[in-house]
């Protein structure tokens, strides 16, 4: 479960931070192996880079490389945090006297980080190639012409739906847990709940007594239920619109 939870948490964060990765990648490639002042600076600072990319490449370009970025985050952080959590749960981080060992903790963290980075490196390379792709007037670094999917491919909709499924489950699971408990709580003779006063009370009580992870109970089952549902719903919706526009013109 540690592998799954840490991977999903990283993916949820990645959806919001990927535009910063795009900006970071391009600024790091700008002026590669050139002396200061001998090259054109397309990106003067972070905010100028955001504006320039959105203006020239379009707003969607700020999410370039999102698919491999999500896979990278899920794999790397799932392995890194999951391996460390497993070592902690098995008691490998403590001495025979039950005292937490800083040396063992550092060694376990380093090993988990190495494994995650090694396995995630090929995906990170693909992500970097895609994030560096830009219109010729603002291009920096070598421009690989990778295309994950052909334009208008049904795979684009499928990939987008998979990403949205992760985001939806990450955002909605706490409310899903609360609603499940509200529906399932015992009631008095007037039908009033005996455990929770409402959804916010259910969330608050759960967080206080079970911790933050208590609000994410069943997240794996939620994704395997909601993920395919979201994927198929958006996929069918997109394809039905294509068919409609094709046969009504």
mmCIF file of C-alpha atoms in Angstrom:
data_model
loop_
_atom_site.group_PDB
_atom_site.id
_atom_site.type_symbol
_atom_site.label_atom_id
_atom_site.label_comp_id
_atom_site.label_asym_id
_atom_site.label_seq_id
_atom_site.Cartn_x
_atom_site.Cartn_y
_atom_site.Cartn_z
ATOM 1 C CA UNK A 1 0.000 0.000 0.000
ATOM 2 C CA UNK A 2 2.936 2.365 0.695
ATOM 3 C CA UNK A 3 4.081 1.934 -2.910
ATOM 4 C CA UNK A 4 0.610 2.772 -4.268
ATOM 5 C CA UNK A 5 -0.145 5.681 -1.937
ATOM 6 C CA UNK A 6 3.206 7.386 -2.380
ATOM 7 C CA UNK A 7 3.047 6.937 -6.153
ATOM 8 C CA UNK A 8 -0.483 8.346 -6.395
ATOM 9 C CA UNK A 9 0.397 11.265 -4.116
ATOM 10 C CA UNK A 10 3.359 12.147 -6.332
ATOM 11 C CA UNK A 11 1.182 11.941 -9.456
ATOM 12 C CA UNK A 12 -1.396 14.258 -7.928
ATOM 13 C CA UNK A 13 1.298 16.825 -7.182
ATOM 14 C CA UNK A 14 2.859 16.384 -10.621
ATOM 15 C CA UNK A 15 -0.281 17.549 -12.418
ATOM 16 C CA UNK A 16 0.142 20.956 -10.766
ATOM 17 C CA UNK A 17 3.955 21.211 -10.839
ATOM 18 C CA UNK A 18 4.639 19.940 -14.360
ATOM 19 C CA UNK A 19 4.449 23.475 -15.889
ATOM 20 C CA UNK A 20 7.324 24.444 -13.590
ATOM 21 C CA UNK A 21 9.244 21.420 -14.868
ATOM 22 C CA UNK A 22 8.737 22.625 -18.446
ATOM 23 C CA UNK A 23 10.016 26.088 -17.521
ATOM 24 C CA UNK A 24 12.939 24.643 -15.552
ATOM 25 C CA UNK A 25 13.960 22.346 -18.404
ATOM 26 C CA UNK A 26 14.015 25.126 -20.972
ATOM 27 C CA UNK A 27 15.847 27.582 -18.747
ATOM 28 C CA UNK A 28 18.479 24.945 -17.960
ATOM 29 C CA UNK A 29 19.031 24.250 -21.676
ATOM 30 C CA UNK A 30 19.174 27.928 -22.608
ATOM 31 C CA UNK A 31 22.705 29.015 -23.543
ATOM 32 C CA UNK A 32 24.100 25.497 -23.279
ATOM 33 C CA UNK A 33 27.933 25.640 -23.553
ATOM 34 C CA UNK A 34 27.840 29.287 -24.628
ATOM 35 C CA UNK A 35 29.446 32.223 -22.846
ATOM 36 C CA UNK A 36 27.073 34.717 -21.198
ATOM 37 C CA UNK A 37 26.011 37.454 -23.610
ATOM 38 C CA UNK A 38 26.715 35.407 -26.762
ATOM 39 C CA UNK A 39 23.256 33.897 -27.143
ATOM 40 C CA UNK A 40 19.681 35.125 -27.311
ATOM 41 C CA UNK A 41 17.828 34.791 -24.018
ATOM 42 C CA UNK A 42 14.316 33.631 -24.853
ATOM 43 C CA UNK A 43 13.497 33.152 -21.182
ATOM 44 C CA UNK A 44 14.633 35.973 -18.878
ATOM 45 C CA UNK A 45 13.121 34.575 -15.664
ATOM 46 C CA UNK A 46 10.474 32.135 -14.468
ATOM 47 C CA UNK A 47 7.532 34.469 -15.026
ATOM 48 C CA UNK A 48 8.783 35.589 -18.436
ATOM 49 C CA UNK A 49 9.268 31.934 -19.399
ATOM 50 C CA UNK A 50 5.662 31.119 -18.451
ATOM 51 C CA UNK A 51 4.396 34.034 -20.511
ATOM 52 C CA UNK A 52 6.633 33.276 -23.512
ATOM 53 C CA UNK A 53 5.790 29.576 -23.650
ATOM 54 C CA UNK A 54 2.062 30.243 -23.289
ATOM 55 C CA UNK A 55 2.134 32.965 -25.943
ATOM 56 C CA UNK A 56 4.278 31.233 -28.578
ATOM 57 C CA UNK A 57 3.685 27.517 -28.006
ATOM 58 C CA UNK A 58 0.211 27.805 -26.484
ATOM 59 C CA UNK A 59 -0.987 27.159 -22.938
ATOM 60 C CA UNK A 60 -1.093 23.401 -23.536
ATOM 61 C CA UNK A 61 2.697 23.469 -23.989
ATOM 62 C CA UNK A 62 3.042 24.172 -20.264
ATOM 63 C CA UNK A 63 1.949 20.579 -19.696
ATOM 64 C CA UNK A 64 4.319 19.024 -22.223
ATOM 65 C CA UNK A 65 5.737 15.714 -21.113
ATOM 66 C CA UNK A 66 2.967 15.214 -18.552
ATOM 67 C CA UNK A 67 2.396 11.529 -19.400
ATOM 68 C CA UNK A 68 6.019 10.416 -18.855
ATOM 69 C CA UNK A 69 6.269 12.823 -15.907
ATOM 70 C CA UNK A 70 3.353 11.067 -14.203
ATOM 71 C CA UNK A 71 4.823 7.655 -14.921
ATOM 72 C CA UNK A 72 8.210 8.822 -13.647
ATOM 73 C CA UNK A 73 6.742 10.236 -10.443
ATOM 74 C CA UNK A 74 4.655 7.153 -9.789
ATOM 75 C CA UNK A 75 7.566 4.793 -10.396
ATOM 76 C CA UNK A 76 10.325 6.794 -8.718
ATOM 77 C CA UNK A 77 8.424 8.000 -5.658
ATOM 78 C CA UNK A 78 6.459 4.781 -5.361
ATOM 79 C CA UNK A 79 9.702 2.812 -5.191
ATOM 80 C CA UNK A 80 11.610 5.387 -3.133
ATOM 81 C CA UNK A 81 9.000 6.080 -0.457
ATOM 82 C CA UNK A 82 7.510 2.602 -0.612
ATOM 83 C CA UNK A 83 10.872 0.906 -0.100
ATOM 84 C CA UNK A 84 11.725 3.179 2.803
ATOM 85 C CA UNK A 85 8.298 2.621 4.341
ATOM 86 C CA UNK A 86 8.729 -1.132 3.975
ATOM 87 C CA UNK A 87 12.129 -1.002 5.673
ATOM 88 C CA UNK A 88 10.622 1.030 8.489
ATOM 89 C CA UNK A 89 7.654 -1.327 8.895
ATOM 90 C CA UNK A 90 9.949 -4.367 9.034
ATOM 91 C CA UNK A 91 12.032 -2.757 11.764
ATOM 92 C CA UNK A 92 15.234 -2.534 9.730
ATOM 93 C CA UNK A 93 15.774 1.094 10.785
ATOM 94 C CA UNK A 94 15.997 0.290 14.493
ATOM 95 C CA UNK A 95 18.740 -1.256 16.564
ATOM 96 C CA UNK A 96 18.237 -4.405 18.614
ATOM 97 C CA UNK A 97 17.309 -2.136 21.523
ATOM 98 C CA UNK A 98 14.485 -0.584 19.480
ATOM 99 C CA UNK A 99 16.224 2.770 19.002
ATOM 100 C CA UNK A 100 15.960 4.487 15.612
ATOM 101 C CA UNK A 101 19.368 4.389 13.932
ATOM 102 C CA UNK A 102 20.289 7.498 11.910
ATOM 103 C CA UNK A 103 22.863 5.483 9.979
ATOM 104 C CA UNK A 104 20.369 2.785 8.987
ATOM 105 C CA UNK A 105 17.758 5.424 8.111
ATOM 106 C CA UNK A 106 20.235 7.258 5.883
ATOM 107 C CA UNK A 107 21.359 4.004 4.250
ATOM 108 C CA UNK A 108 17.777 2.886 3.609
ATOM 109 C CA UNK A 109 16.875 6.297 2.188
ATOM 110 C CA UNK A 110 19.927 6.336 -0.050
ATOM 111 C CA UNK A 111 19.284 2.813 -1.334
ATOM 112 C CA UNK A 112 15.630 3.531 -2.005
ATOM 113 C CA UNK A 113 16.599 6.742 -3.815
ATOM 114 C CA UNK A 114 19.177 4.987 -5.988
ATOM 115 C CA UNK A 115 16.735 2.243 -7.004
ATOM 116 C CA UNK A 116 13.986 4.751 -7.817
ATOM 117 C CA UNK A 117 16.305 7.037 -9.780
ATOM 118 C CA UNK A 118 17.852 4.154 -11.735
ATOM 119 C CA UNK A 119 14.519 2.696 -12.812
ATOM 120 C CA UNK A 120 13.014 6.112 -13.529
ATOM 121 C CA UNK A 121 15.951 7.505 -15.529
ATOM 122 C CA UNK A 122 14.793 6.337 -19.015
ATOM 123 C CA UNK A 123 11.367 7.868 -18.440
ATOM 124 C CA UNK A 124 12.971 11.107 -17.229
ATOM 125 C CA UNK A 125 14.931 11.287 -20.484
ATOM 126 C CA UNK A 126 11.750 11.029 -22.559
ATOM 127 C CA UNK A 127 10.103 13.666 -20.352
ATOM 128 C CA UNK A 128 13.034 16.043 -20.886
ATOM 129 C CA UNK A 129 12.942 15.586 -24.665
ATOM 130 C CA UNK A 130 9.226 16.368 -24.797
ATOM 131 C CA UNK A 131 9.427 19.359 -22.455
ATOM 132 C CA UNK A 132 12.247 20.893 -24.501
ATOM 133 C CA UNK A 133 10.213 20.778 -27.721
ATOM 134 C CA UNK A 134 9.297 24.316 -28.753
ATOM 135 C CA UNK A 135 8.539 26.544 -31.716
ATOM 136 C CA UNK A 136 11.701 27.467 -33.601
ATOM 137 C CA UNK A 137 11.658 31.098 -32.431
ATOM 138 C CA UNK A 138 11.949 30.129 -28.750
ATOM 139 C CA UNK A 139 13.665 26.727 -29.040
ATOM 140 C CA UNK A 140 16.627 25.950 -26.787
ATOM 141 C CA UNK A 141 18.871 22.896 -26.711
ATOM 142 C CA UNK A 142 18.617 19.981 -29.105
ATOM 143 C CA UNK A 143 15.133 19.493 -30.494
ATOM 144 C CA UNK A 144 13.994 15.862 -30.573
ATOM 145 C CA UNK A 145 10.941 15.320 -32.745
ATOM 146 C CA UNK A 146 9.221 12.752 -30.568
ATOM 147 C CA UNK A 147 5.473 12.352 -30.860
ATOM 148 C CA UNK A 148 3.745 10.208 -28.295
ATOM 149 C CA UNK A 149 0.541 10.023 -30.320
ATOM 150 C CA UNK A 150 -0.411 11.209 -33.822
ATOM 151 C CA UNK A 151 -2.677 14.273 -33.934
ATOM 152 C CA UNK A 152 -6.375 13.476 -33.419
ATOM 153 C CA UNK A 153 -5.532 9.973 -32.243
ATOM 154 C CA UNK A 154 -7.955 8.251 -29.878
ATOM 155 C CA UNK A 155 -4.902 7.518 -27.732
ATOM 156 C CA UNK A 156 -4.659 11.219 -26.856
ATOM 157 C CA UNK A 157 -8.096 11.128 -25.278
ATOM 158 C CA UNK A 158 -7.288 7.865 -23.534
ATOM 159 C CA UNK A 159 -4.049 9.217 -22.043
ATOM 160 C CA UNK A 160 -5.746 12.442 -20.940
ATOM 161 C CA UNK A 161 -8.500 10.433 -19.302
ATOM 162 C CA UNK A 162 -5.959 8.324 -17.407
ATOM 163 C CA UNK A 163 -4.326 11.472 -16.066
ATOM 164 C CA UNK A 164 -7.653 12.981 -15.060
ATOM 165 C CA UNK A 165 -8.579 9.709 -13.343
ATOM 166 C CA UNK A 166 -5.553 10.027 -11.042
ATOM 167 C CA UNK A 167 -6.338 13.665 -10.300
ATOM 168 C CA UNK A 168 -10.017 12.946 -9.617
ATOM 169 C CA UNK A 169 -9.300 10.052 -7.245
ATOM 170 C CA UNK A 170 -6.646 12.041 -5.376
ATOM 171 C CA UNK A 171 -8.971 15.000 -4.909
ATOM 172 C CA UNK A 172 -12.240 13.154 -4.277
ATOM 173 C CA UNK A 173 -11.318 10.133 -2.120
ATOM 174 C CA UNK A 174 -11.626 12.029 1.211
ATOM 175 C CA UNK A 175 -15.148 13.134 0.273
ATOM 176 C CA UNK A 176 -15.957 9.632 -0.950
ATOM 177 C CA UNK A 177 -14.815 8.165 2.392
ATOM 178 C CA UNK A 178 -16.925 10.747 4.256
ATOM 179 C CA UNK A 179 -20.030 10.101 2.142
ATOM 180 C CA UNK A 180 -19.669 6.330 2.549
ATOM 181 C CA UNK A 181 -19.511 6.703 6.331
ATOM 182 C CA UNK A 182 -22.419 9.154 6.382
ATOM 183 C CA UNK A 183 -24.611 6.751 4.426
ATOM 184 C CA UNK A 184 -23.554 3.810 6.598
ATOM 185 C CA UNK A 185 -23.797 5.412 10.069
ATOM 186 C CA UNK A 186 -26.480 4.284 12.526
ATOM 187 C CA UNK A 187 -29.468 6.594 13.006
ATOM 188 C CA UNK A 188 -31.948 7.369 15.756
ATOM 189 C CA UNK A 189 -35.720 6.966 15.516
ATOM 190 C CA UNK A 190 -35.953 10.244 13.616
ATOM 191 C CA UNK A 191 -33.392 9.189 11.022
ATOM 192 C CA UNK A 192 -30.698 11.505 12.385
ATOM 193 C CA UNK A 193 -27.127 10.255 12.211
ATOM 194 C CA UNK A 194 -25.574 9.230 15.518
ATOM 195 C CA UNK A 195 -21.904 9.558 14.524
ATOM 196 C CA UNK A 196 -21.573 12.517 12.164
ATOM 197 C CA UNK A 197 -23.410 15.829 11.835
ATOM 198 C CA UNK A 198 -22.478 16.270 8.190
ATOM 199 C CA UNK A 199 -19.763 15.815 5.615
ATOM 200 C CA UNK A 200 -17.340 18.311 7.158
ATOM 201 C CA UNK A 201 -17.806 16.797 10.587
ATOM 202 C CA UNK A 202 -17.094 13.362 9.102
ATOM 203 C CA UNK A 203 -13.915 14.663 7.453
ATOM 204 C CA UNK A 204 -12.781 16.400 10.633
ATOM 205 C CA UNK A 205 -13.411 13.402 12.889
ATOM 206 C CA UNK A 206 -11.687 11.054 10.459
ATOM 207 C CA UNK A 207 -8.617 13.279 10.180
ATOM 208 C CA UNK A 208 -8.380 13.760 13.953
ATOM 209 C CA UNK A 209 -8.760 10.123 14.936
ATOM 210 C CA UNK A 210 -7.285 8.255 11.966
ATOM 211 C CA UNK A 211 -4.860 10.786 10.568
ATOM 212 C CA UNK A 212 -4.652 12.186 7.053
ATOM 213 C CA UNK A 213 -4.266 8.723 5.536
ATOM 214 C CA UNK A 214 -7.538 7.726 7.147
ATOM 215 C CA UNK A 215 -9.272 9.986 4.639
ATOM 216 C CA UNK A 216 -7.646 8.019 1.825
ATOM 217 C CA UNK A 217 -8.758 4.567 2.862
ATOM 218 C CA UNK A 218 -9.669 2.458 -0.157
ATOM 219 C CA UNK A 219 -7.908 4.795 -2.602
ATOM 220 C CA UNK A 220 -6.572 1.821 -4.552
ATOM 221 C CA UNK A 221 -10.036 0.356 -4.962
ATOM 222 C CA UNK A 222 -11.356 3.837 -5.772
ATOM 223 C CA UNK A 223 -8.924 4.255 -8.644
ATOM 224 C CA UNK A 224 -9.533 0.795 -10.060
ATOM 225 C CA UNK A 225 -13.237 1.649 -9.995
ATOM 226 C CA UNK A 226 -13.222 5.365 -10.796
ATOM 227 C CA UNK A 227 -10.132 5.278 -13.009
ATOM 228 C CA UNK A 228 -11.619 2.981 -15.677
ATOM 229 C CA UNK A 229 -14.975 4.742 -15.330
ATOM 230 C CA UNK A 230 -13.399 8.161 -15.933
ATOM 231 C CA UNK A 231 -11.173 6.838 -18.698
ATOM 232 C CA UNK A 232 -13.990 5.101 -20.544
ATOM 233 C CA UNK A 233 -16.473 7.963 -20.015
ATOM 234 C CA UNK A 234 -14.115 10.607 -21.429
ATOM 235 C CA UNK A 235 -12.900 8.281 -24.157
ATOM 236 C CA UNK A 236 -16.430 7.432 -25.335
ATOM 237 C CA UNK A 237 -17.458 11.080 -25.042
ATOM 238 C CA UNK A 238 -14.560 12.192 -27.234
ATOM 239 C CA UNK A 239 -15.166 9.477 -29.826
ATOM 240 C CA UNK A 240 -18.911 10.150 -29.967
ATOM 241 C CA UNK A 241 -18.181 13.825 -30.637
ATOM 242 C CA UNK A 242 -15.821 12.829 -33.447
ATOM 243 C CA UNK A 243 -18.476 10.578 -34.996
ATOM 244 C CA UNK A 244 -21.134 13.257 -34.576
ATOM 245 C CA UNK A 245 -19.017 15.957 -36.229
ATOM 246 C CA UNK A 246 -18.021 13.565 -39.023
ATOM 247 C CA UNK A 247 -21.515 12.441 -39.981
ATOM 248 C CA UNK A 248 -23.407 15.694 -39.446
ATOM 249 C CA UNK A 249 -21.284 17.795 -41.794
#
